[in-house]
Coordinates of C-alpha atoms and ligand atoms in Angstrom, one line a residue:
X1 CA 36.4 114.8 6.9
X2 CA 35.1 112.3 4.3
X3 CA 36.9 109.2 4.1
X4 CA 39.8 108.7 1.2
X5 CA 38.0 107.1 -1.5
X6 CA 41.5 105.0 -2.2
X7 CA 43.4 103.9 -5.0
X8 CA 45.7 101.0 -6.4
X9 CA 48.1 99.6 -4.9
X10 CA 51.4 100.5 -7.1
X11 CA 52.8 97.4 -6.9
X12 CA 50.2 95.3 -6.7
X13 CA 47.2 97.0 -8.3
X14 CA 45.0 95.9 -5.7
X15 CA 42.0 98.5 -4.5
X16 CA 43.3 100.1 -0.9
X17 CA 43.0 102.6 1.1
X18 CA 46.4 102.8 2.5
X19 CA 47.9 105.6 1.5
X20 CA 51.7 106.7 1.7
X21 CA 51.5 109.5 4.2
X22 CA 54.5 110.6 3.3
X23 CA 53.8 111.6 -0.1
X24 CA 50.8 112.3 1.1
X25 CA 51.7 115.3 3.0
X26 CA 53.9 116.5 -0.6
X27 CA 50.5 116.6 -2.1
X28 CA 50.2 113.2 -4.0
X29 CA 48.2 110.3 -3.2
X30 CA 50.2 107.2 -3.7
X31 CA 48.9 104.0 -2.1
X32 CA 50.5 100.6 -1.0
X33 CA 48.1 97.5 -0.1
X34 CA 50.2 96.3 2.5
X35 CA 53.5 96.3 4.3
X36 CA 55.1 93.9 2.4
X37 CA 54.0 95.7 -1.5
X38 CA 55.4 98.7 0.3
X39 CA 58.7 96.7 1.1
X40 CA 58.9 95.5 -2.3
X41 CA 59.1 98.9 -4.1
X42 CA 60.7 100.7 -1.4
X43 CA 64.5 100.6 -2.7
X44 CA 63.0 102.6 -5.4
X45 CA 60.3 104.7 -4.0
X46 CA 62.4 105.5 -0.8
X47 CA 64.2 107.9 -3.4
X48 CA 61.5 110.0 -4.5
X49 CA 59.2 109.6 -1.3
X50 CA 57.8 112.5 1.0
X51 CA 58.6 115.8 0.5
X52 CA 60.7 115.4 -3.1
X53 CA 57.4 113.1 -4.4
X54 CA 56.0 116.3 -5.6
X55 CA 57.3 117.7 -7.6
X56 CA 59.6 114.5 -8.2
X57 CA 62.8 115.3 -7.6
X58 CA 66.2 113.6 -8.4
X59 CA 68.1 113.4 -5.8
X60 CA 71.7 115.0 -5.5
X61 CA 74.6 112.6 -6.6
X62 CA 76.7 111.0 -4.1
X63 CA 80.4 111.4 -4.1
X64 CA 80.9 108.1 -5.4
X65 CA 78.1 108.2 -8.2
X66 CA 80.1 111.7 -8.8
X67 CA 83.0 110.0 -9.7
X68 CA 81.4 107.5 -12.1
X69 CA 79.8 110.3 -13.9
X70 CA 83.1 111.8 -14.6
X71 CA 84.8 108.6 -16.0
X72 CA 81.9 107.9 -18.0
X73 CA 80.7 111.9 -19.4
X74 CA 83.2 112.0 -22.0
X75 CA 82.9 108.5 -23.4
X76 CA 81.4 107.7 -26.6
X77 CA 78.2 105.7 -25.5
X78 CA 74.9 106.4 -27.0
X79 CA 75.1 106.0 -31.0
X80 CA 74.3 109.4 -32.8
X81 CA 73.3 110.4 -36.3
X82 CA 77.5 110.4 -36.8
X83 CA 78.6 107.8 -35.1
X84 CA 79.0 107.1 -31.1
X85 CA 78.6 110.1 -29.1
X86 CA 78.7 111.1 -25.1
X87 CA 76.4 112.0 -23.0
X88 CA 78.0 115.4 -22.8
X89 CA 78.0 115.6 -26.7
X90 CA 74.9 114.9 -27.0
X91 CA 73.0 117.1 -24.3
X92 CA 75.0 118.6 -21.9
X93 CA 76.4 120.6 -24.8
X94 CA 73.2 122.8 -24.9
X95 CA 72.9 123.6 -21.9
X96 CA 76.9 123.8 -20.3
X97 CA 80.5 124.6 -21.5
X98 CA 82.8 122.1 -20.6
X99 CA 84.2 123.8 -17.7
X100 CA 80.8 124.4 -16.3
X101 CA 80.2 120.8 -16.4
X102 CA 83.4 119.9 -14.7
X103 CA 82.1 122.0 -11.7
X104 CA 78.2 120.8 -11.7
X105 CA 79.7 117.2 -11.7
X106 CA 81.6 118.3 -8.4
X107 CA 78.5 120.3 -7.0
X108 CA 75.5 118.6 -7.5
X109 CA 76.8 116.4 -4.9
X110 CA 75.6 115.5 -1.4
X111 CA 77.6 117.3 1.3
X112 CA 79.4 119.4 -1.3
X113 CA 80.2 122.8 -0.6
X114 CA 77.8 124.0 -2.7
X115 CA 75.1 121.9 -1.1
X116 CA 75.6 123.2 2.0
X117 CA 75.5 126.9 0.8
X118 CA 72.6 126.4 -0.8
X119 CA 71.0 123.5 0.2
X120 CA 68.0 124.4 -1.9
X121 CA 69.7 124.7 -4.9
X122 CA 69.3 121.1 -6.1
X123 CA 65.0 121.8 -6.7
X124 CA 66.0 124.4 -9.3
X125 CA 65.0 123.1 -12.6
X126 CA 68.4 124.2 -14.2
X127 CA 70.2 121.6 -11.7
X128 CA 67.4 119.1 -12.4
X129 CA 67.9 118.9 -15.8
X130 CA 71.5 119.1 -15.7
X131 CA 71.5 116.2 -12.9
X132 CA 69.4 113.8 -15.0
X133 CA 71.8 114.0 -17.9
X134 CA 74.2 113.3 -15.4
X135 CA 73.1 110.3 -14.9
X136 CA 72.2 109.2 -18.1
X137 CA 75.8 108.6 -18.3
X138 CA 76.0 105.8 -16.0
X139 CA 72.5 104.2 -17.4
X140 CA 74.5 101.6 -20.1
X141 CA 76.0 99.8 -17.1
X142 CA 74.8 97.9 -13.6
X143 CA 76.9 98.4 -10.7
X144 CA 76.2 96.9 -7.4
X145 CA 74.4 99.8 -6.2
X146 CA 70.4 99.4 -6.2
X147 CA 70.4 103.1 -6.1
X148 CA 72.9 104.5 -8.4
X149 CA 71.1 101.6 -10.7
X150 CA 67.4 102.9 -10.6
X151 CA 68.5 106.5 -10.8
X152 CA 70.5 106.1 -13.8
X153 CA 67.4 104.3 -15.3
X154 CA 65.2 106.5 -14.3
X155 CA 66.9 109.6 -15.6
X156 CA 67.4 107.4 -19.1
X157 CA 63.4 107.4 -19.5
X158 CA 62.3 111.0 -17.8
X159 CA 64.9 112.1 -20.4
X160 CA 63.2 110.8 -23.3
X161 CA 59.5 111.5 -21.9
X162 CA 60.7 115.1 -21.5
X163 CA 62.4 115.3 -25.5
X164 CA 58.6 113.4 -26.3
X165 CA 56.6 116.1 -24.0
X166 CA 55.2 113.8 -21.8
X167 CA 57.3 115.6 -18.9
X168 CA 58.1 119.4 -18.9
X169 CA 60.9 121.0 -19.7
X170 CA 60.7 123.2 -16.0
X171 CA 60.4 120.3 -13.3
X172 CA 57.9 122.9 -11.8
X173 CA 55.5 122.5 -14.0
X174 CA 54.7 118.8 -13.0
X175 CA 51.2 118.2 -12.6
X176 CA 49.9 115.7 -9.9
X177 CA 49.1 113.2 -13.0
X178 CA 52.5 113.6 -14.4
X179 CA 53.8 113.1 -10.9
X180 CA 51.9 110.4 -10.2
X181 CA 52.9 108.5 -13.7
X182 CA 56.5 109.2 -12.5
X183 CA 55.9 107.2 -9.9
X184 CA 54.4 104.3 -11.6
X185 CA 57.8 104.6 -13.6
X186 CA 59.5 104.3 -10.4
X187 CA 57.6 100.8 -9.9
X188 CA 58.3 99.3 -13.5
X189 CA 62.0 100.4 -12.9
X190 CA 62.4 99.2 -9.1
X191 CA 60.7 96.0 -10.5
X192 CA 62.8 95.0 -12.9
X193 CA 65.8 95.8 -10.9
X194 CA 64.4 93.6 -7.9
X195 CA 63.5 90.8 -10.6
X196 CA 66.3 90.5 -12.1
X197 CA 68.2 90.3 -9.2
X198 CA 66.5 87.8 -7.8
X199 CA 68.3 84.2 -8.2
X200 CA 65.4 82.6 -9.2
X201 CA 63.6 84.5 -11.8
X202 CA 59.8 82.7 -11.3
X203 CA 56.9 83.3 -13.1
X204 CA 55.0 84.9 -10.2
X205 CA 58.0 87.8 -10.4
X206 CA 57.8 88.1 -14.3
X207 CA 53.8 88.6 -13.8
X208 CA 53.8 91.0 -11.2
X209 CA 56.4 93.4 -13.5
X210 CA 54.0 92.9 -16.5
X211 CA 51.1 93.9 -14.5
X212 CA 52.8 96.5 -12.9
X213 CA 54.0 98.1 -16.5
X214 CA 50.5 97.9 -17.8
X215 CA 48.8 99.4 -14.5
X216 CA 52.0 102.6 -15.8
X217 CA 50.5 102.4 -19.2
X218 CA 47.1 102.3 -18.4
X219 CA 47.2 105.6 -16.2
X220 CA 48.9 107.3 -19.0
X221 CA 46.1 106.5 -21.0
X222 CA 43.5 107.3 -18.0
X223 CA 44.9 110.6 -16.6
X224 CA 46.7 112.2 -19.4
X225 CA 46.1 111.2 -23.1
X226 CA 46.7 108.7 -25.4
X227 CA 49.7 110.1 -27.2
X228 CA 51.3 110.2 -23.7
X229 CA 50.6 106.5 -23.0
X230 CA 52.2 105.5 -26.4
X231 CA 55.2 107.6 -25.5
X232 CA 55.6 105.8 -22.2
X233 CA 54.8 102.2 -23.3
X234 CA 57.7 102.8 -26.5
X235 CA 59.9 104.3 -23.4
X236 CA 59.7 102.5 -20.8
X237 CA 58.2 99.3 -21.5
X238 CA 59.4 98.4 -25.1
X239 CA 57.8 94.9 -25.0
X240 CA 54.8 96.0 -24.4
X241 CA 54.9 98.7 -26.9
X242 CA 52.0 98.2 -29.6
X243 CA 49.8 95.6 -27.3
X244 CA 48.1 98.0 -25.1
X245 CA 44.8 97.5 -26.6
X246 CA 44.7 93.5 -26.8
X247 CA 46.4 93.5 -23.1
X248 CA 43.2 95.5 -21.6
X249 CA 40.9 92.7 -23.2
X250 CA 42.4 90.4 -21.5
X251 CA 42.6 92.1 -18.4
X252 CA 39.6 93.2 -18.7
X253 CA 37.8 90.0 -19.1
Ligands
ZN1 ZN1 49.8 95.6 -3.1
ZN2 ZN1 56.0 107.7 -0.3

């Protein structure tokens, strides 16, 4: 069997051949240059790693993130073309009536009845989509919970990359490239969580989550087009937004 030709590291960027054999086995090649890059991003990539790394999918809520949702669904938190709006005015609405929402919130949870009838049911596209908007509703505020935090951001920006067509609409339809971009989302998003946690916010910290947002950008760019990469950098990495070009000279150099 010829040998892996490798890839970068997504925390670090550096060339290796280790490979996440976890993911590797879903059908994605996702790489880590040593133990401790793997540590570093593993809060966030522990959520989306192995057999749910391709497709990506979100994970089932868990009965406390379920209860969040439903204080916060109904609350006027994004700013609309009228005035503040909920996440349930603003999206669920499309897709649910009210009632049907009240139950999703209850059943798109881990150990739910409905999980365990159909413990499949949470890969369907439908409960995908419907999960991420979820989320979205808890993505204005930080709790203490790694988890519940880099989920809710998560969903925030595969939200928006899905209105802008850099995801599509049927999570089935994700092709190794998207998937693999997800993934560098996951980084930039387990990054700053990690950083900003972190008492001391040096300069080593703030460099690695710039590098690590341009490596997301740069793959946009690399592996699906240019429009894509200007979606993600406006998305996802807002400060960056508008300095791709002069960043890869001086990367580059
Ligand atoms: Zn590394
Ligand atoms: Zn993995």
């Amino acid at each position: 069997m010829a040998e892996h030709p490798g890839g970068k590291c997504l925390t670090c960027g550096t060339q290796t051949k280790n490979r996440c054999a976890a993911c590797g086995k879903a059908g994605i090649d996702l790489f880590f240059c040593s133990p401790e890059c793997q540590k570093t991003l593993w809060v966030g990539h522990r959520l989306f790693c192995g057999r749910h790394a391709f497709p990506p999918l979100f994970p089932l809520l868990q009965p406390d993130e379920s209860r969040l949702v439903r204080t916060k669904m109904y609350a006027p938190i994004l700013r609309g073309d009228d005035g503040p709006t909920s996440i349930y005015d603003e999206c669920l609405v499309h897709w649910y009536t009210r009632p049907e929402a009240e139950h999703a919130v209850s059943a798109l949870v881990e150990g739910s009845a409905y999980d365990r009838e159909q413990p499949g049911a949470r890969g369907t596209s439908h409960n995908q989509r419907v999960l991420i908007v979820l989320r979205m509703a808890l993505c204005l505020q930080t709790t203490e919970s790694d988890r519940n935090d880099i989920l809710s951001a998560l969903s925030e920006k595969w939200y928006r990359l899905l209105c802008d067509g850099v995801f599509p609409v049927d999570v089935r339809d994700t092709t190794r490239e998207q998937a693999i971009l997800f993934h560098h989302i996951v980084a930039v998003v387990t990054l700053m969580r990690v950083n900003g946690q972190s008492a001391v916010r040096d300069r080593e910290s703030a460099m690695r989550g710039f590098q690590c947002q341009f490596r997301m950008i740069d793959y946009a760019e690399q592996h699906i087009s240019e429009e894509a990469s200007e979606k993600v950098s406006a998305n996802v990495a807002p400060a960056m937004h508008g300095f791709g070009g002069i960043l890869r000279k001086i990367v580059n150099r």
